């Protein structure tokens, strides 16, 4: 199905970090949270790698985040699409990433939606 999502991250990522997060709502038992990772460019030396996760929490400060989706580590440009089943009562969502390698640089788009 066509899934309406929100662009969570649109950036060139060079170090480990996370997005601010957004209030997207809860996921009912009949829904899924969907996420797309686009790596538009990948650069660096010594095998630059980015591993992206989608997390949820019940508050905007992400004081107790739960990992919901973990993408396969990316080392080159490409895309991935994944989902997690509901019910999930958390209403805030964000992406986090771990970056390794020497001088890594990944131009990314991360999109999260509920359907």
mmCIF file with all atom_site columns, N, CA and C in Angstrom, residues 2-36:
data_model
loop_
_atom_site.group_PDB
_atom_site.id
_atom_site.type_symbol
_atom_site.label_atom_id
_atom_site.label_alt_id
_atom_site.label_comp_id
_atom_site.label_asym_id
_atom_site.label_entity_id
_atom_site.label_seq_id
_atom_site.pdbx_PDB_ins_code
_atom_site.Cartn_x
_atom_site.Cartn_y
_atom_site.Cartn_z
_atom_site.occupancy
_atom_site.B_iso_or_equiv
_atom_site.pdbx_formal_charge
_atom_site.auth_seq_id
_atom_site.auth_comp_id
_atom_site.auth_asym_id
_atom_site.auth_atom_id
_atom_site.pdbx_PDB_model_num
ATOM 1   N N  . UNK A 1 2  ? 0.277  2.337  -0.420 1.00 0.00 ? 2  UNK A N  1
ATOM 2   C CA . UNK A 1 2  ? 0.940  3.631  -0.345 1.00 0.00 ? 2  UNK A CA 1
ATOM 3   C C  . UNK A 1 2  ? 0.873  4.108  1.099  1.00 0.00 ? 2  UNK A C  1
ATOM 4   N N  . UNK A 1 3  ? 1.991  4.474  1.654  1.00 0.00 ? 3  UNK A N  1
ATOM 5   C CA . UNK A 1 3  ? 2.068  4.864  3.059  1.00 0.00 ? 3  UNK A CA 1
ATOM 6   C C  . UNK A 1 3  ? 2.485  6.317  3.143  1.00 0.00 ? 3  UNK A C  1
ATOM 7   N N  . UNK A 1 4  ? 1.676  7.111  3.826  1.00 0.00 ? 4  UNK A N  1
ATOM 8   C CA . UNK A 1 4  ? 2.022  8.504  4.029  1.00 0.00 ? 4  UNK A CA 1
ATOM 9   C C  . UNK A 1 4  ? 2.956  8.591  5.228  1.00 0.00 ? 4  UNK A C  1
ATOM 10  N N  . UNK A 1 5  ? 4.148  9.096  5.013  1.00 0.00 ? 5  UNK A N  1
ATOM 11  C CA . UNK A 1 5  ? 5.129  9.185  6.084  1.00 0.00 ? 5  UNK A CA 1
ATOM 12  C C  . UNK A 1 5  ? 5.634  10.593 6.257  1.00 0.00 ? 5  UNK A C  1
ATOM 13  N N  . UNK A 1 6  ? 6.505  10.748 7.217  1.00 0.00 ? 6  UNK A N  1
ATOM 14  C CA . UNK A 1 6  ? 7.140  12.031 7.452  1.00 0.00 ? 6  UNK A CA 1
ATOM 15  C C  . UNK A 1 6  ? 8.646  11.863 7.281  1.00 0.00 ? 6  UNK A C  1
ATOM 16  N N  . UNK A 1 7  ? 9.276  12.856 6.692  1.00 0.00 ? 7  UNK A N  1
ATOM 17  C CA . UNK A 1 7  ? 10.725 12.813 6.540  1.00 0.00 ? 7  UNK A CA 1
ATOM 18  C C  . UNK A 1 7  ? 11.324 13.122 7.903  1.00 0.00 ? 7  UNK A C  1
ATOM 19  N N  . UNK A 1 8  ? 11.893 12.106 8.516  1.00 0.00 ? 8  UNK A N  1
ATOM 20  C CA . UNK A 1 8  ? 12.483 12.258 9.842  1.00 0.00 ? 8  UNK A CA 1
ATOM 21  C C  . UNK A 1 8  ? 13.868 12.879 9.751  1.00 0.00 ? 8  UNK A C  1
ATOM 22  N N  . UNK A 1 9  ? 14.644 12.448 8.789  1.00 0.00 ? 9  UNK A N  1
ATOM 23  C CA . UNK A 1 9  ? 16.019 12.935 8.638  1.00 0.00 ? 9  UNK A CA 1
ATOM 24  C C  . UNK A 1 9  ? 16.321 13.144 7.173  1.00 0.00 ? 9  UNK A C  1
ATOM 25  N N  . UNK A 1 10 ? 16.869 14.290 6.866  1.00 0.00 ? 10 UNK A N  1
ATOM 26  C CA . UNK A 1 10 ? 17.340 14.616 5.517  1.00 0.00 ? 10 UNK A CA 1
ATOM 27  C C  . UNK A 1 10 ? 18.648 15.362 5.715  1.00 0.00 ? 10 UNK A C  1
ATOM 28  N N  . UNK A 1 11 ? 19.761 14.597 5.729  1.00 0.00 ? 11 UNK A N  1
ATOM 29  C CA . UNK A 1 11 ? 21.028 15.204 6.120  1.00 0.00 ? 11 UNK A CA 1
ATOM 30  C C  . UNK A 1 11 ? 22.205 14.402 5.614  1.00 0.00 ? 11 UNK A C  1
ATOM 31  N N  . UNK A 1 12 ? 23.368 15.039 5.642  1.00 0.00 ? 12 UNK A N  1
ATOM 32  C CA . UNK A 1 12 ? 24.623 14.339 5.456  1.00 0.00 ? 12 UNK A CA 1
ATOM 33  C C  . UNK A 1 12 ? 25.131 13.999 6.848  1.00 0.00 ? 12 UNK A C  1
ATOM 34  N N  . UNK A 1 13 ? 25.247 12.707 7.123  1.00 0.00 ? 13 UNK A N  1
ATOM 35  C CA . UNK A 1 13 ? 25.616 12.228 8.451  1.00 0.00 ? 13 UNK A CA 1
ATOM 36  C C  . UNK A 1 13 ? 27.086 11.824 8.445  1.00 0.00 ? 13 UNK A C  1
ATOM 37  N N  . UNK A 1 14 ? 27.832 12.354 9.423  1.00 0.00 ? 14 UNK A N  1
ATOM 38  C CA . UNK A 1 14 ? 29.258 12.054 9.519  1.00 0.00 ? 14 UNK A CA 1
ATOM 39  C C  . UNK A 1 14 ? 29.651 11.476 10.876 1.00 0.00 ? 14 UNK A C  1
ATOM 40  N N  . UNK A 1 15 ? 28.710 11.432 11.816 1.00 0.00 ? 15 UNK A N  1
ATOM 41  C CA . UNK A 1 15 ? 29.014 10.885 13.137 1.00 0.00 ? 15 UNK A CA 1
ATOM 42  C C  . UNK A 1 15 ? 27.748 10.288 13.755 1.00 0.00 ? 15 UNK A C  1
ATOM 43  N N  . UNK A 1 16 ? 27.932 9.499  14.782 1.00 0.00 ? 16 UNK A N  1
ATOM 44  C CA . UNK A 1 16 ? 26.829 8.852  15.486 1.00 0.00 ? 16 UNK A CA 1
ATOM 45  C C  . UNK A 1 16 ? 25.902 9.907  16.085 1.00 0.00 ? 16 UNK A C  1
ATOM 46  N N  . UNK A 1 17 ? 24.582 9.666  16.011 1.00 0.00 ? 17 UNK A N  1
ATOM 47  C CA . UNK A 1 17 ? 23.638 10.635 16.556 1.00 0.00 ? 17 UNK A CA 1
ATOM 48  C C  . UNK A 1 17 ? 22.197 10.180 16.407 1.00 0.00 ? 17 UNK A C  1
ATOM 49  N N  . UNK A 1 18 ? 21.287 11.137 16.508 1.00 0.00 ? 18 UNK A N  1
ATOM 50  C CA . UNK A 1 18 ? 19.867 10.841 16.381 1.00 0.00 ? 18 UNK A CA 1
ATOM 51  C C  . UNK A 1 18 ? 19.125 12.074 15.899 1.00 0.00 ? 18 UNK A C  1
ATOM 52  N N  . UNK A 1 19 ? 17.917 11.840 15.378 1.00 0.00 ? 19 UNK A N  1
ATOM 53  C CA . UNK A 1 19 ? 17.063 12.946 14.977 1.00 0.00 ? 19 UNK A CA 1
ATOM 54  C C  . UNK A 1 19 ? 16.338 13.484 16.207 1.00 0.00 ? 19 UNK A C  1
ATOM 55  N N  . UNK A 1 20 ? 15.677 14.612 16.041 1.00 0.00 ? 20 UNK A N  1
ATOM 56  C CA . UNK A 1 20 ? 14.937 15.224 17.136 1.00 0.00 ? 20 UNK A CA 1
ATOM 57  C C  . UNK A 1 20 ? 13.738 14.380 17.529 1.00 0.00 ? 20 UNK A C  1
ATOM 58  N N  . UNK A 1 21 ? 13.097 13.773 16.561 1.00 0.00 ? 21 UNK A N  1
ATOM 59  C CA . UNK A 1 21 ? 11.903 12.977 16.826 1.00 0.00 ? 21 UNK A CA 1
ATOM 60  C C  . UNK A 1 21 ? 10.647 13.771 16.530 1.00 0.00 ? 21 UNK A C  1
ATOM 61  N N  . UNK A 1 22 ? 9.548  13.038 16.382 1.00 0.00 ? 22 UNK A N  1
ATOM 62  C CA . UNK A 1 22 ? 8.276  13.671 16.024 1.00 0.00 ? 22 UNK A CA 1
ATOM 63  C C  . UNK A 1 22 ? 7.126  12.921 16.667 1.00 0.00 ? 22 UNK A C  1
ATOM 64  N N  . UNK A 1 23 ? 6.051  13.653 16.926 1.00 0.00 ? 23 UNK A N  1
ATOM 65  C CA . UNK A 1 23 ? 4.830  13.069 17.456 1.00 0.00 ? 23 UNK A CA 1
ATOM 66  C C  . UNK A 1 23 ? 4.025  12.527 16.276 1.00 0.00 ? 23 UNK A C  1
ATOM 67  N N  . UNK A 1 24 ? 4.125  11.221 16.039 1.00 0.00 ? 24 UNK A N  1
ATOM 68  C CA . UNK A 1 24 ? 3.410  10.591 14.927 1.00 0.00 ? 24 UNK A CA 1
ATOM 69  C C  . UNK A 1 24 ? 2.178  9.828  15.386 1.00 0.00 ? 24 UNK A C  1
ATOM 70  N N  . UNK A 1 25 ? 2.133  9.476  16.653 1.00 0.00 ? 25 UNK A N  1
ATOM 71  C CA . UNK A 1 25 ? 0.994  8.752  17.188 1.00 0.00 ? 25 UNK A CA 1
ATOM 72  C C  . UNK A 1 25 ? 1.316  7.306  17.489 1.00 0.00 ? 25 UNK A C  1
ATOM 73  N N  . UNK A 1 26 ? 0.344  6.648  18.118 1.00 0.00 ? 26 UNK A N  1
ATOM 74  C CA . UNK A 1 26 ? 0.469  5.241  18.474 1.00 0.00 ? 26 UNK A CA 1
ATOM 75  C C  . UNK A 1 26 ? 0.170  4.368  17.263 1.00 0.00 ? 26 UNK A C  1
ATOM 76  N N  . UNK A 1 27 ? 0.547  3.104  17.353 1.00 0.00 ? 27 UNK A N  1
ATOM 77  C CA . UNK A 1 27 ? 0.312  2.126  16.289 1.00 0.00 ? 27 UNK A CA 1
ATOM 78  C C  . UNK A 1 27 ? -0.679 1.099  16.837 1.00 0.00 ? 27 UNK A C  1
ATOM 79  N N  . UNK A 1 28 ? -1.856 1.007  16.229 1.00 0.00 ? 28 UNK A N  1
ATOM 80  C CA . UNK A 1 28 ? -2.864 0.063  16.715 1.00 0.00 ? 28 UNK A CA 1
ATOM 81  C C  . UNK A 1 28 ? -2.466 -1.368 16.369 1.00 0.00 ? 28 UNK A C  1
ATOM 82  N N  . UNK A 1 29 ? -3.190 -2.319 16.924 1.00 0.00 ? 29 UNK A N  1
ATOM 83  C CA . UNK A 1 29 ? -2.898 -3.736 16.680 1.00 0.00 ? 29 UNK A CA 1
ATOM 84  C C  . UNK A 1 29 ? -3.080 -4.117 15.219 1.00 0.00 ? 29 UNK A C  1
ATOM 85  N N  . UNK A 1 30 ? -3.855 -3.347 14.471 1.00 0.00 ? 30 UNK A N  1
ATOM 86  C CA . UNK A 1 30 ? -4.076 -3.647 13.050 1.00 0.00 ? 30 UNK A CA 1
ATOM 87  C C  . UNK A 1 30 ? -3.170 -2.825 12.134 1.00 0.00 ? 30 UNK A C  1
ATOM 88  N N  . UNK A 1 31 ? -2.220 -2.095 12.697 1.00 0.00 ? 31 UNK A N  1
ATOM 89  C CA . UNK A 1 31 ? -1.321 -1.240 11.917 1.00 0.00 ? 31 UNK A CA 1
ATOM 90  C C  . UNK A 1 31 ? 0.129  -1.693 12.071 1.00 0.00 ? 31 UNK A C  1
ATOM 91  N N  . UNK A 1 32 ? 0.971  -1.038 11.279 1.00 0.00 ? 32 UNK A N  1
ATOM 92  C CA . UNK A 1 32 ? 2.420  -1.213 11.362 1.00 0.00 ? 32 UNK A CA 1
ATOM 93  C C  . UNK A 1 32 ? 3.068  0.170  11.301 1.00 0.00 ? 32 UNK A C  1
ATOM 94  N N  . UNK A 1 33 ? 4.261  0.269  11.879 1.00 0.00 ? 33 UNK A N  1
ATOM 95  C CA . UNK A 1 33 ? 5.104  1.429  11.640 1.00 0.00 ? 33 UNK A CA 1
ATOM 96  C C  . UNK A 1 33 ? 6.060  1.013  10.526 1.00 0.00 ? 33 UNK A C  1
ATOM 97  N N  . UNK A 1 34 ? 6.177  1.860  9.532  1.00 0.00 ? 34 UNK A N  1
ATOM 98  C CA . UNK A 1 34 ? 7.024  1.588  8.367  1.00 0.00 ? 34 UNK A CA 1
ATOM 99  C C  . UNK A 1 34 ? 8.151  2.610  8.328  1.00 0.00 ? 34 UNK A C  1
ATOM 100 N N  . UNK A 1 35 ? 9.296  2.189  7.825  1.00 0.00 ? 35 UNK A N  1
ATOM 101 C CA . UNK A 1 35 ? 10.417 3.117  7.696  1.00 0.00 ? 35 UNK A CA 1
ATOM 102 C C  . UNK A 1 35 ? 11.208 2.804  6.436  1.00 0.00 ? 35 UNK A C  1
ATOM 103 N N  . UNK A 1 36 ? 11.749 3.861  5.856  1.00 0.00 ? 36 UNK A N  1
ATOM 104 C CA . UNK A 1 36 ? 12.577 3.763  4.658  1.00 0.00 ? 36 UNK A CA 1
ATOM 105 C C  . UNK A 1 36 ? 13.897 4.460  4.941  1.00 0.00 ? 36 UNK A C  1
#
